[in-house]
Amino acid sequence: MPELPEVETVRRDLISRLLNQRINKIDIRAPKMIKPSVLFFKKNLTGKSITTLDRRGKLLVATLSGQRYWLLLHLKMTGQLIYQDKFYQIVGGHSLLNKTITKGQTLENFIGGNLPNKYTCAIINFQGGGRLFFNDLRRFGYLRLVDREELTTIIKNNYGPEPLDKEFTVAVFKKALQRHSKNIKATLLDQKIIAGLGNIYVDEVLWAARINPKRSAISLETSEINALWRSIRVILKKAIKYRGTTFSDYVDSFGRRGGFSRFLKVYGRVRQACAYCGGPIAKLKLAGRGTHYCPRCQV
DNA sequence: GTGTTTGTTATCAA
DNA sequence: CTTGATAACAAACA
């Protein structure tokens, strides 16, 4: 599931690969995922280039040349953005970049096979021969072209502070938590309160801070808020460093799995031993989501 | 056929 | 106003 570290990994890689290249041709295979319409999308994207690529929470925001429209890309649950330049070739049934595989990557790190595949929803072709594939098995994701006003409104109405920004101080965090009486799991999943966390990282940061996911946000002590704030920062940064978590479908822009999966302490580890106390990790449903935690450590 | 997986939005009830 | 629960979206898997 692409959350902040996964989207950030894709963003950084794409910046170094496709910025300022002219978009030549757009191939849409799943029209429902294109907003406001395929016709409008093609008309206003063709001939442009992406001049900057930013991220707000889990949303990618591409500024287009001309500064009239912005391209929003959301991967939702199973979306992938895979970029292949003109040097890609087929090796052992997989689409691979020569340069990448010589750096010590193995075939096992790559999933997805040749592109396009049956999950390819859109292909953006660039002048230099590069191609950006937007794949989405469950088709929840979207590509959306917006003007400046829509962009401002969308970001203002839907996204709280960026957890890795300087502005996200522990004081800001504390103030936000104290406005909510719902459980801390649901609070951290709320993108308006803090942007970018999803189900995996919420479970992980709560375990690291030893806070029970059922606790109400407003009930947290100052020491617990401090611990939680630190856990969020440390875990997100480490997850970015290791290029995100692959649990099912996420891959980076090279089609590679994330490296953070082996650092997961609770997510997907029900009945396995807690790294703190050795007791079994439990699982329950909270905020409509599978919630993993250690009942002995997280009180 | 049933339940489970989740990012996000919509809807309804309390 | 808040919250919580549920469904919807879509596809795969056990």
mmCIF file of N, CA and C in Angstrom, chain A residues 194-257:
data_model
loop_
_atom_site.group_PDB
_atom_site.id
_atom_site.type_symbol
_atom_site.label_atom_id
_atom_site.label_comp_id
_atom_site.label_asym_id
_atom_site.label_seq_id
_atom_site.Cartn_x
_atom_site.Cartn_y
_atom_site.Cartn_z
ATOM 1 N N ILE A 194 -3.028 14.557 10.055
ATOM 2 C CA ILE A 194 -1.616 14.412 9.680
ATOM 3 C C ILE A 194 -1.597 13.685 8.337
ATOM 4 N N ALA A 195 -0.836 14.203 7.383
ATOM 5 C CA ALA A 195 -0.901 13.698 6.011
ATOM 6 C C ALA A 195 0.139 12.613 5.759
ATOM 7 N N GLY A 196 -0.283 11.505 5.174
ATOM 8 C CA GLY A 196 0.686 10.542 4.649
ATOM 9 C C GLY A 196 0.733 9.186 5.306
ATOM 10 N N LEU A 197 0.212 9.095 6.562
ATOM 11 C CA LEU A 197 0.221 7.794 7.219
ATOM 12 C C LEU A 197 -0.927 6.938 6.694
ATOM 13 N N GLY A 198 -0.678 5.640 6.566
ATOM 14 C CA GLY A 198 -1.715 4.680 6.206
ATOM 15 C C GLY A 198 -1.699 3.546 7.214
ATOM 16 N N ASN A 199 -2.362 2.478 6.877
ATOM 17 C CA ASN A 199 -2.571 1.420 7.868
ATOM 18 C C ASN A 199 -1.282 0.781 8.374
ATOM 19 N N ILE A 200 -0.330 0.580 7.484
ATOM 20 C CA ILE A 200 0.909 -0.077 7.904
ATOM 21 C C ILE A 200 1.684 0.793 8.890
ATOM 22 N N TYR A 201 1.968 2.042 8.511
ATOM 23 C CA TYR A 201 2.821 2.890 9.347
ATOM 24 C C TYR A 201 2.132 3.351 10.623
ATOM 25 N N VAL A 202 0.807 3.463 10.613
ATOM 26 C CA VAL A 202 0.113 3.797 11.860
ATOM 27 C C VAL A 202 0.328 2.689 12.883
ATOM 28 N N ASP A 203 0.155 1.440 12.474
ATOM 29 C CA ASP A 203 0.387 0.336 13.406
ATOM 30 C C ASP A 203 1.839 0.326 13.887
ATOM 31 N N GLU A 204 2.767 0.598 12.996
ATOM 32 C CA GLU A 204 4.178 0.568 13.350
ATOM 33 C C GLU A 204 4.555 1.684 14.330
ATOM 34 N N VAL A 205 4.080 2.906 14.088
ATOM 35 C CA VAL A 205 4.466 4.006 14.985
ATOM 36 C C VAL A 205 3.817 3.850 16.356
ATOM 37 N N LEU A 206 2.602 3.310 16.401
ATOM 38 C CA LEU A 206 1.952 3.106 17.705
ATOM 39 C C LEU A 206 2.680 2.032 18.509
ATOM 40 N N TRP A 207 3.157 1.015 17.836
ATOM 41 C CA TRP A 207 3.931 -0.012 18.538
ATOM 42 C C TRP A 207 5.241 0.589 19.065
ATOM 43 N N ALA A 208 5.915 1.348 18.219
ATOM 44 C CA ALA A 208 7.200 1.941 18.627
ATOM 45 C C ALA A 208 7.030 2.888 19.812
ATOM 46 N N ALA A 209 5.893 3.581 19.862
ATOM 47 C CA ALA A 209 5.654 4.520 20.970
ATOM 48 C C ALA A 209 4.950 3.832 22.142
ATOM 49 N N ARG A 210 4.681 2.557 22.002
ATOM 50 C CA ARG A 210 4.011 1.738 23.034
ATOM 51 C C ARG A 210 2.665 2.312 23.442
ATOM 52 N N ILE A 211 1.891 2.677 22.431
ATOM 53 C CA ILE A 211 0.560 3.232 22.699
ATOM 54 C C ILE A 211 -0.494 2.305 22.112
ATOM 55 N N ASN A 212 -1.489 1.974 22.897
ATOM 56 C CA ASN A 212 -2.575 1.120 22.444
ATOM 57 C C ASN A 212 -3.424 1.864 21.410
ATOM 58 N N PRO A 213 -3.673 1.229 20.261
ATOM 59 C CA PRO A 213 -4.412 1.915 19.187
ATOM 60 C C PRO A 213 -5.829 2.328 19.573
ATOM 61 N N LYS A 214 -6.378 1.729 20.624
ATOM 62 C CA LYS A 214 -7.746 2.061 21.033
ATOM 63 C C LYS A 214 -7.816 3.309 21.905
ATOM 64 N N ARG A 215 -6.690 3.764 22.398
ATOM 65 C CA ARG A 215 -6.692 4.955 23.257
ATOM 66 C C ARG A 215 -7.240 6.169 22.504
ATOM 67 N N SER A 216 -7.990 6.994 23.183
ATOM 68 C CA SER A 216 -8.471 8.202 22.515
ATOM 69 C C SER A 216 -7.317 9.198 22.406
ATOM 70 N N ALA A 217 -7.308 9.949 21.315
ATOM 71 C CA ALA A 217 -6.204 10.874 21.050
ATOM 72 C C ALA A 217 -6.053 11.879 22.185
ATOM 73 N N ILE A 218 -7.168 12.326 22.679
ATOM 74 C CA ILE A 218 -7.156 13.389 23.696
ATOM 75 C C ILE A 218 -6.620 12.899 25.038
ATOM 76 N N SER A 219 -6.618 11.586 25.220
ATOM 77 C CA SER A 219 -6.191 11.015 26.501
ATOM 78 C C SER A 219 -4.678 10.850 26.617
ATOM 79 N N LEU A 220 -3.955 11.064 25.525
ATOM 80 C CA LEU A 220 -2.516 10.801 25.557
ATOM 81 C C LEU A 220 -1.774 11.804 26.437
ATOM 82 N N GLU A 221 -0.857 11.277 27.251
ATOM 83 C CA GLU A 221 -0.015 12.121 28.095
ATOM 84 C C GLU A 221 1.040 12.815 27.230
ATOM 85 N N THR A 222 1.585 13.887 27.756
ATOM 86 C CA THR A 222 2.620 14.623 27.027
ATOM 87 C C THR A 222 3.795 13.722 26.650
ATOM 88 N N SER A 223 4.189 12.862 27.588
ATOM 89 C CA SER A 223 5.322 11.966 27.303
ATOM 90 C C SER A 223 4.981 11.001 26.169
ATOM 91 N N GLU A 224 3.726 10.584 26.108
ATOM 92 C CA GLU A 224 3.307 9.672 25.034
ATOM 93 C C GLU A 224 3.248 10.392 23.685
ATOM 94 N N ILE A 225 2.784 11.626 23.705
ATOM 95 C CA ILE A 225 2.745 12.421 22.471
ATOM 96 C C ILE A 225 4.167 12.636 21.947
ATOM 97 N N ASN A 226 5.077 12.936 22.851
ATOM 98 C CA ASN A 226 6.481 13.097 22.461
ATOM 99 C C ASN A 226 7.020 11.818 21.824
ATOM 100 N N ALA A 227 6.748 10.698 22.458
ATOM 101 C CA ALA A 227 7.239 9.413 21.947
ATOM 102 C C ALA A 227 6.618 9.102 20.579
ATOM 103 N N LEU A 228 5.342 9.404 20.443
ATOM 104 C CA LEU A 228 4.648 9.137 19.183
ATOM 105 C C LEU A 228 5.183 10.029 18.068
ATOM 106 N N TRP A 229 5.383 11.288 18.390
ATOM 107 C CA TRP A 229 5.926 12.246 17.409
ATOM 108 C C TRP A 229 7.302 11.776 16.921
ATOM 109 N N ARG A 230 8.138 11.387 17.877
ATOM 110 C CA ARG A 230 9.471 10.897 17.497
ATOM 111 C C ARG A 230 9.379 9.634 16.649
ATOM 112 N N SER A 231 8.482 8.720 17.035
ATOM 113 C CA SER A 231 8.328 7.464 16.289
ATOM 114 C C SER A 231 7.903 7.719 14.845
ATOM 115 N N ILE A 232 6.974 8.648 14.680
ATOM 116 C CA ILE A 232 6.510 8.984 13.332
ATOM 117 C C ILE A 232 7.683 9.469 12.482
ATOM 118 N N ARG A 233 8.452 10.389 13.042
ATOM 119 C CA ARG A 233 9.570 10.961 12.282
ATOM 120 C C ARG A 233 10.627 9.903 11.975
ATOM 121 N N VAL A 234 11.007 9.136 12.975
ATOM 122 C CA VAL A 234 12.079 8.146 12.814
ATOM 123 C C VAL A 234 11.660 7.054 11.822
ATOM 124 N N ILE A 235 10.445 6.540 11.986
ATOM 125 C CA ILE A 235 10.015 5.413 11.150
ATOM 126 C C ILE A 235 9.804 5.850 9.703
ATOM 127 N N LEU A 236 9.190 7.023 9.506
ATOM 128 C CA LEU A 236 8.984 7.482 8.130
ATOM 129 C C LEU A 236 10.323 7.724 7.424
ATOM 130 N N LYS A 237 11.268 8.333 8.145
ATOM 131 C CA LYS A 237 12.571 8.597 7.528
ATOM 132 C C LYS A 237 13.302 7.303 7.193
ATOM 133 N N LYS A 238 13.236 6.352 8.108
ATOM 134 C CA LYS A 238 13.904 5.074 7.860
ATOM 135 C C LYS A 238 13.233 4.327 6.702
ATOM 136 N N ALA A 239 11.909 4.410 6.647
ATOM 137 C CA ALA A 239 11.178 3.730 5.565
ATOM 138 C C ALA A 239 11.521 4.343 4.206
ATOM 139 N N ILE A 240 11.713 5.658 4.173
ATOM 140 C CA ILE A 240 12.132 6.310 2.926
ATOM 141 C C ILE A 240 13.538 5.841 2.550
ATOM 142 N N LYS A 241 14.406 5.800 3.564
ATOM 143 C CA LYS A 241 15.782 5.363 3.338
ATOM 144 C C LYS A 241 15.822 3.965 2.710
ATOM 145 N N TYR A 242 14.925 3.100 3.163
ATOM 146 C CA TYR A 242 14.883 1.739 2.632
ATOM 147 C C TYR A 242 13.880 1.588 1.487
ATOM 148 N N ARG A 243 13.409 2.710 0.963
ATOM 149 C CA ARG A 243 12.592 2.736 -0.250
ATOM 150 C C ARG A 243 11.230 2.084 -0.082
ATOM 151 N N GLY A 244 10.670 2.211 1.121
ATOM 152 C CA GLY A 244 9.282 1.834 1.329
ATOM 153 C C GLY A 244 9.052 0.366 1.636
ATOM 154 N N THR A 245 7.793 0.054 1.855
ATOM 155 C CA THR A 245 7.372 -1.297 2.229
ATOM 156 C C THR A 245 6.568 -1.919 1.100
ATOM 157 N N THR A 246 6.930 -3.144 0.704
ATOM 158 C CA THR A 246 6.071 -3.884 -0.222
ATOM 159 C C THR A 246 5.387 -4.993 0.553
ATOM 160 N N PHE A 247 4.056 -4.924 0.629
ATOM 161 C CA PHE A 247 3.327 -6.010 1.265
ATOM 162 C C PHE A 247 2.601 -6.831 0.212
ATOM 163 N N SER A 248 2.005 -6.124 -0.745
ATOM 164 C CA SER A 248 1.383 -6.869 -1.848
ATOM 165 C C SER A 248 1.806 -6.316 -3.201
ATOM 166 N N ASP A 249 1.358 -5.124 -3.529
ATOM 167 C CA ASP A 249 1.511 -4.656 -4.911
ATOM 168 C C ASP A 249 2.512 -3.531 -5.132
ATOM 169 N N TYR A 250 2.929 -2.855 -4.062
ATOM 170 C CA TYR A 250 3.755 -1.670 -4.282
ATOM 171 C C TYR A 250 5.111 -2.021 -4.907
ATOM 172 N N VAL A 251 5.472 -1.265 -5.946
ATOM 173 C CA VAL A 251 6.837 -1.272 -6.458
ATOM 174 C C VAL A 251 7.242 0.167 -6.750
ATOM 175 N N ASP A 252 8.552 0.418 -6.807
ATOM 176 C CA ASP A 252 9.028 1.756 -7.118
ATOM 177 C C ASP A 252 9.002 1.992 -8.628
ATOM 178 N N SER A 253 9.569 3.124 -9.052
ATOM 179 C CA SER A 253 9.453 3.492 -10.467
ATOM 180 C C SER A 253 10.332 2.624 -11.364
ATOM 181 N N PHE A 254 11.171 1.785 -10.759
ATOM 182 C CA PHE A 254 11.943 0.800 -11.534
ATOM 183 C C PHE A 254 11.251 -0.555 -11.539
ATOM 184 N N GLY A 255 10.146 -0.668 -10.803
ATOM 185 C CA GLY A 255 9.465 -1.946 -10.684
ATOM 186 C C GLY A 255 10.032 -2.822 -9.584
ATOM 187 N N ARG A 256 10.763 -2.202 -8.646
ATOM 188 C CA ARG A 256 11.391 -2.979 -7.575
ATOM 189 C C ARG A 256 10.593 -2.893 -6.274
ATOM 190 N N ARG A 257 10.713 -3.943 -5.455
ATOM 191 C CA ARG A 257 10.056 -3.960 -4.155
ATOM 192 C C ARG A 257 10.742 -2.993 -3.200
#
